[in-house]
C-alpha cells in the first residue's frame, strides 16, 4: 500500500494521542486521526519510512525520543494566526493599557510584554508596531517583547520575519510602509519586517508543560491568545496559574475571544472581552 492508502492503527493512535498530551498538554480528540495522518506524512518522507507503524516504532524508540519528538510536537500544534488578530486588544493598549502601565511604573523601567504561544510571529510583530507607534507620541515608553512557542518550526519562521504580502495585508498601509520592506526580487510577493522591528522581540522556545518557565523578573502584560483551547480543563487551569504567576500585580492578561476562564481559581479579575487584570496581593 502506498502511504496515501494507509491509516494509523487504533493502538498507534492511542499512543500518539497520549504522547501529545503528556509532552505538550495537547488534547487530540479521536476525530483527529485524519489530521494526524496528513501531518505525519511529510515526516515519513523526510525519514524515509514506509508506514505509520514504522514511524511509531521509530518515534517511541530511544533514538526517536531524542531526535523526532520535537518534530512530532510541531506536527500536533495548530499555528493559525494573523496580524492584528482580535484588534480590540491592541486598541485597549493604545487607549488605556499603556498609559496605565506607564503610570504604574512611573516610566522608570521598560515595560515587558509576553506573547506566549506566538506561532509564526504575527502577534508579537503587531505588538511591536503598536508600541513603536505609541512611543513616538510618548517617548517615555521603553519596552521589550518576549515571544515564545513550543514549535521550533514556527519560531524559525517568526525570527526570520518574512511573510507573504497576503499575510501582511491586515496591517494598515501606513504601518506596512514603515515597518516592512519588499523583497529585492520584484517577482517575489514576500515582505520582511525591518530590522528595527525585529530587534524589539526576543524569540524563545518554551513548553507550557515545563516545570520552570525560565523567566526572570515579571511581565507587565501577557498575551496568551488561542492557545489554551487545545488543553483540557485541569491543564488549562494549571498553565494559566503558572503564566499569571509571571505577571506583576495589576498586569494585564489577554486571551482568545472564544476562551473562557469561568470557574478557574486564578488571580485574575475580568476587565473586558477576553481581557483580565491580575489582582493585587
Ligand atoms: C493558534 S496559535 C495562536 C497564535 C497567536 N497567539 C494568535 O492568537 O494568533 C497556538 C500556538 O500555541 C502553541 N502551543 C501549543 N501547545 C503549546 C505548549 N504546550 N507550549 C507552548 N506553546 C504551545 C502552538 O505551537 C501554536 O503556535
Coordinates of C-alpha atoms and ligand atoms in Angstrom, one line a residue:
X1 CA 0.0 0.0 0.0
X2 CA 1.2 3.5 -0.7
X3 CA 1.3 5.9 2.3
X4 CA -1.7 7.7 0.9
X5 CA -3.7 4.4 1.2
X6 CA -2.6 3.6 4.7
X7 CA -4.0 4.7 8.0
X8 CA -2.8 4.9 11.6
X9 CA -3.8 1.8 13.6
X10 CA -6.0 2.1 16.7
X11 CA -3.2 1.3 19.1
X12 CA -0.7 3.7 17.4
X13 CA -3.4 6.4 17.5
X14 CA -3.8 5.8 21.2
X15 CA -0.1 6.2 21.9
X16 CA 0.3 9.2 19.7
X17 CA -2.5 10.9 21.5
X18 CA -1.0 10.1 24.9
X19 CA 2.4 11.4 23.8
X20 CA 0.9 14.7 22.6
X21 CA -1.0 15.0 25.9
X22 CA 1.9 14.1 28.1
X23 CA 4.5 16.2 26.4
X24 CA 2.6 19.3 25.3
X25 CA -0.7 19.1 27.2
X26 CA -2.5 18.9 23.8
X27 CA -5.7 17.0 23.8
X28 CA -6.3 15.5 20.4
X29 CA -9.8 14.1 20.1
X30 CA -10.2 10.6 18.4
X31 CA -11.6 12.6 15.4
X32 CA -8.1 14.0 14.8
X33 CA -6.9 10.8 13.1
X34 CA -7.0 12.1 9.5
X35 CA -5.4 15.3 10.6
X36 CA -2.5 13.3 12.2
X37 CA -2.1 11.2 9.1
X38 CA -1.9 14.2 6.8
X39 CA 0.6 15.9 9.0
X40 CA 2.8 12.9 9.8
X41 CA 3.1 12.0 6.1
X42 CA 5.8 14.6 5.3
X43 CA 7.8 13.2 8.2
X44 CA 7.7 9.7 6.7
X45 CA 9.1 11.1 3.5
X46 CA 11.9 13.0 5.4
X47 CA 12.8 10.0 7.4
X48 CA 12.5 7.5 4.5
X49 CA 9.9 5.4 6.3
X50 CA 7.1 3.4 4.6
X51 CA 4.3 3.2 7.1
X52 CA 2.8 4.9 10.2
X53 CA 3.7 1.9 12.3
X54 CA 7.3 2.2 11.3
X55 CA 7.1 5.9 12.3
X56 CA 5.7 5.0 15.7
X57 CA 8.3 2.4 16.2
X58 CA 10.9 5.0 15.5
X59 CA 9.3 7.8 17.4
X60 CA 8.8 5.7 20.6
X61 CA 12.2 4.2 20.4
X62 CA 15.2 5.7 22.2
X63 CA 16.6 7.5 19.1
X64 CA 13.2 8.8 18.1
X65 CA 12.5 10.2 21.6
X66 CA 15.8 12.1 21.2
X67 CA 15.5 13.2 17.6
X68 CA 11.9 13.1 16.5
X69 CA 10.0 14.3 19.5
X70 CA 10.3 18.0 18.6
X71 CA 9.2 17.4 15.1
X72 CA 6.3 15.3 16.3
X73 CA 5.2 18.2 18.6
X74 CA 5.5 20.5 15.6
X75 CA 3.1 18.2 13.8
X76 CA 0.4 18.3 16.5
X77 CA 0.3 22.0 17.1
X78 CA -2.1 24.3 15.2
X79 CA -0.4 27.5 14.3
X80 CA -3.1 29.7 12.7
X81 CA -2.6 33.3 13.5
X82 CA -2.9 36.8 11.9
X83 CA -1.6 40.3 12.2
X84 CA -3.9 42.5 14.2
X85 CA -6.0 39.4 15.2
X86 CA -8.8 40.4 17.6
X87 CA -7.9 44.1 17.2
X88 CA -9.8 45.3 20.3
X89 CA -6.9 44.1 22.5
X90 CA -4.5 46.4 20.7
X91 CA -7.0 49.3 20.8
X92 CA -7.2 48.7 24.5
X93 CA -3.5 49.0 24.9
X94 CA -3.3 52.3 23.0
X95 CA -6.4 53.9 24.6
X96 CA -6.0 52.7 28.2
X97 CA -3.5 49.9 28.9
X98 CA -0.1 51.5 28.0
X99 CA -0.9 54.8 29.8
X100 CA -2.0 52.8 32.9
X101 CA 1.2 50.7 32.8
X102 CA 3.4 53.8 32.4
X103 CA 1.7 55.4 35.3
X104 CA 2.2 52.4 37.5
X105 CA 5.9 52.1 36.8
X106 CA 6.4 55.9 36.6
X107 CA 8.2 55.1 33.3
X108 CA 11.3 54.3 35.5
X109 CA 11.9 51.0 33.7
X110 CA 11.0 49.3 30.4
X111 CA 7.6 47.6 30.1
X112 CA 7.8 43.9 29.4
X113 CA 5.2 42.2 27.2
X114 CA 5.0 38.4 26.6
X115 CA 3.4 36.8 23.6
X116 CA 3.0 33.2 24.9
X117 CA 2.2 30.9 22.1
X118 CA 3.4 33.3 19.4
X119 CA 3.2 31.0 16.4
X120 CA 4.9 32.5 13.3
X121 CA 5.2 35.9 14.9
X122 CA 2.2 37.9 13.7
X123 CA 1.1 38.6 17.3
X124 CA 4.5 39.9 18.6
X125 CA 5.2 41.9 15.4
X126 CA 1.7 43.5 15.8
X127 CA 2.6 44.4 19.4
X128 CA 6.0 45.8 18.3
X129 CA 4.3 48.0 15.7
X130 CA 1.6 49.2 18.0
X131 CA 4.0 50.0 20.8
X132 CA 6.6 51.7 18.5
X133 CA 3.8 54.0 17.2
X134 CA 2.7 54.8 20.7
X135 CA 6.3 55.5 21.7
X136 CA 6.6 58.2 19.0
X137 CA 4.0 60.2 20.8
X138 CA 5.1 59.1 24.3
X139 CA 8.9 58.9 24.3
X140 CA 8.9 57.8 27.9
X141 CA 7.7 54.4 26.7
X142 CA 10.5 51.8 26.6
X143 CA 9.6 48.2 26.1
X144 CA 10.7 44.8 25.2
X145 CA 8.7 41.8 23.9
X146 CA 9.3 38.2 24.7
X147 CA 7.7 35.7 22.2
X148 CA 7.7 32.0 23.0
X149 CA 6.3 28.9 21.4
X150 CA 6.7 25.2 21.7
X151 CA 7.1 24.6 17.9
X152 CA 10.6 25.2 16.6
X153 CA 9.3 25.4 13.0
X154 CA 7.1 28.4 13.7
X155 CA 9.8 30.1 15.8
X156 CA 12.3 29.9 13.0
X157 CA 9.8 31.5 10.7
X158 CA 8.9 34.1 13.3
X159 CA 12.5 35.0 13.8
X160 CA 13.2 35.5 10.0
X161 CA 10.2 37.9 9.9
X162 CA 9.4 37.1 6.3
X163 CA 5.8 37.0 5.3
X164 CA 3.8 36.8 2.1
X165 CA 2.2 40.1 1.1
X166 CA -1.2 38.5 1.5
X167 CA -0.4 37.7 5.2
X168 CA 0.8 41.3 5.8
X169 CA -2.4 42.7 4.2
X170 CA -4.3 43.2 7.5
X171 CA -1.5 45.6 8.6
X172 CA -2.7 49.2 7.9
X173 CA -1.0 50.7 4.9
X174 CA 1.0 53.4 6.7
X175 CA 2.4 50.8 9.1
X176 CA 3.2 48.4 6.3
X177 CA 5.2 51.1 4.5
X178 CA 7.1 51.9 7.6
X179 CA 7.8 48.5 9.1
X180 CA 8.0 46.2 6.1
X181 CA 10.3 46.1 3.2
X182 CA 9.6 44.4 -0.2
X183 CA 11.9 41.7 -1.5
X184 CA 14.6 42.9 -3.9
X185 CA 13.3 40.3 -6.2
X186 CA 10.3 42.1 -7.8
X187 CA 8.6 38.9 -8.8
X188 CA 8.5 37.8 -5.2
X189 CA 5.5 38.6 -3.0
X190 CA 7.5 38.3 0.2
X191 CA 7.9 41.1 2.7
X192 CA 10.2 41.3 5.6
X193 CA 9.9 43.1 8.9
X194 CA 12.5 45.9 9.1
X195 CA 15.5 45.1 11.5
X196 CA 14.4 47.9 13.9
X197 CA 11.1 46.0 14.4
X198 CA 12.7 42.6 14.6
X199 CA 15.2 43.8 17.3
X200 CA 12.3 44.6 19.6
X201 CA 11.4 40.9 20.0
X202 CA 13.2 38.1 21.7
X203 CA 12.0 34.7 20.4
X204 CA 12.5 31.6 22.6
X205 CA 11.2 28.1 22.8
X206 CA 9.0 27.4 25.8
X207 CA 6.8 24.5 26.5
X208 CA 3.9 25.4 28.8
X209 CA 4.2 21.9 30.3
X210 CA 7.7 22.6 31.6
X211 CA 8.0 23.0 35.4
X212 CA 10.2 26.0 35.2
X213 CA 9.5 28.7 32.5
X214 CA 12.9 30.2 33.0
X215 CA 11.6 33.8 33.0
X216 CA 13.4 36.2 35.2
X217 CA 11.6 39.2 36.7
X218 CA 8.0 40.0 36.0
X219 CA 5.9 40.8 32.9
X220 CA 3.5 43.8 32.6
X221 CA 1.3 42.2 30.1
X222 CA 0.6 38.6 28.9
X223 CA -0.9 37.7 25.5
X224 CA -1.9 34.0 25.6
X225 CA -4.5 34.0 22.8
X226 CA -5.9 31.0 21.0
X227 CA -3.6 28.7 22.8
X228 CA -5.4 27.2 25.8
X229 CA -8.2 25.8 23.6
X230 CA -6.0 22.8 22.9
X231 CA -5.8 21.8 26.5
X232 CA -8.2 20.0 28.8
X233 CA -9.6 21.8 31.8
X234 CA -7.2 20.8 34.5
X235 CA -4.2 21.5 32.2
X236 CA -5.7 24.9 31.3
X237 CA -6.0 25.9 34.9
X238 CA -2.6 24.7 35.8
X239 CA -0.9 26.6 32.9
X240 CA -2.8 29.8 33.4
X241 CA -1.8 29.8 37.0
X242 CA 1.9 29.5 36.0
X243 CA 1.6 32.1 33.3
X244 CA -0.2 34.6 35.6
X245 CA 2.5 34.0 38.3
X246 CA 4.9 35.8 36.0
X247 CA 2.7 38.9 35.8
X248 CA 3.1 42.0 38.1
X249 CA 0.2 42.7 40.3
X250 CA -2.2 44.8 38.2
X251 CA -0.6 43.4 35.0
X252 CA -2.9 42.6 32.0
X253 CA -3.7 39.2 30.6
X254 CA -5.2 38.8 27.1
X255 CA -6.8 35.6 26.0
X256 CA -8.6 34.5 22.8
X257 CA -12.2 35.6 22.4
X258 CA -13.5 32.1 22.5
X259 CA -11.7 31.2 25.7
X260 CA -13.4 31.4 29.0
X261 CA -11.8 31.3 32.3
X262 CA -15.1 30.8 34.1
X263 CA -14.7 28.9 37.3
X264 CA -10.9 28.8 37.3
X265 CA -9.2 29.5 40.6
X266 CA -6.7 32.1 39.2
X267 CA -5.9 35.6 40.5
X268 CA -7.4 37.4 37.5
X269 CA -10.2 39.9 37.5
X270 CA -12.3 40.4 34.3
X271 CA -11.9 43.8 32.7
X272 CA -13.3 43.4 29.2
X273 CA -13.7 40.8 26.4
X274 CA -11.1 38.1 27.0
X275 CA -9.2 40.7 29.0
X276 CA -8.2 40.4 32.6
X277 CA -6.1 42.2 35.2
X278 CA -4.0 40.4 37.8
X279 CA -5.4 41.1 41.3
X280 CA -3.0 42.8 43.7
X281 CA -1.6 40.9 46.6
Ligands
LIG1 C1 -3.3 29.0 17.1 S1 -1.6 29.5 17.6 C2 -2.0 31.1 18.3 C3 -1.1 32.2 17.9 C4 -1.4 33.6 18.4 N1 -1.3 33.7 19.8 C5 -2.7 34.1 17.9 O1 -3.6 34.2 18.7 O2 -2.8 34.4 16.7 C6 -1.3 28.5 19.1 C7 0.2 28.3 19.4 O3 0.3 27.6 20.6 C8 1.5 26.8 20.6 N2 1.4 25.8 21.6 C9 0.6 24.7 21.7 N3 0.9 23.9 22.7 C10 1.9 24.5 23.4 C11 2.7 24.2 24.5 N4 2.5 23.1 25.3 N5 3.7 25.1 24.9 C12 3.9 26.2 24.2 N6 3.2 26.6 23.1 C13 2.2 25.7 22.7 C14 1.4 26.2 19.2 O4 2.7 25.8 18.7 C15 0.8 27.4 18.3 O5 1.9 28.1 17.7

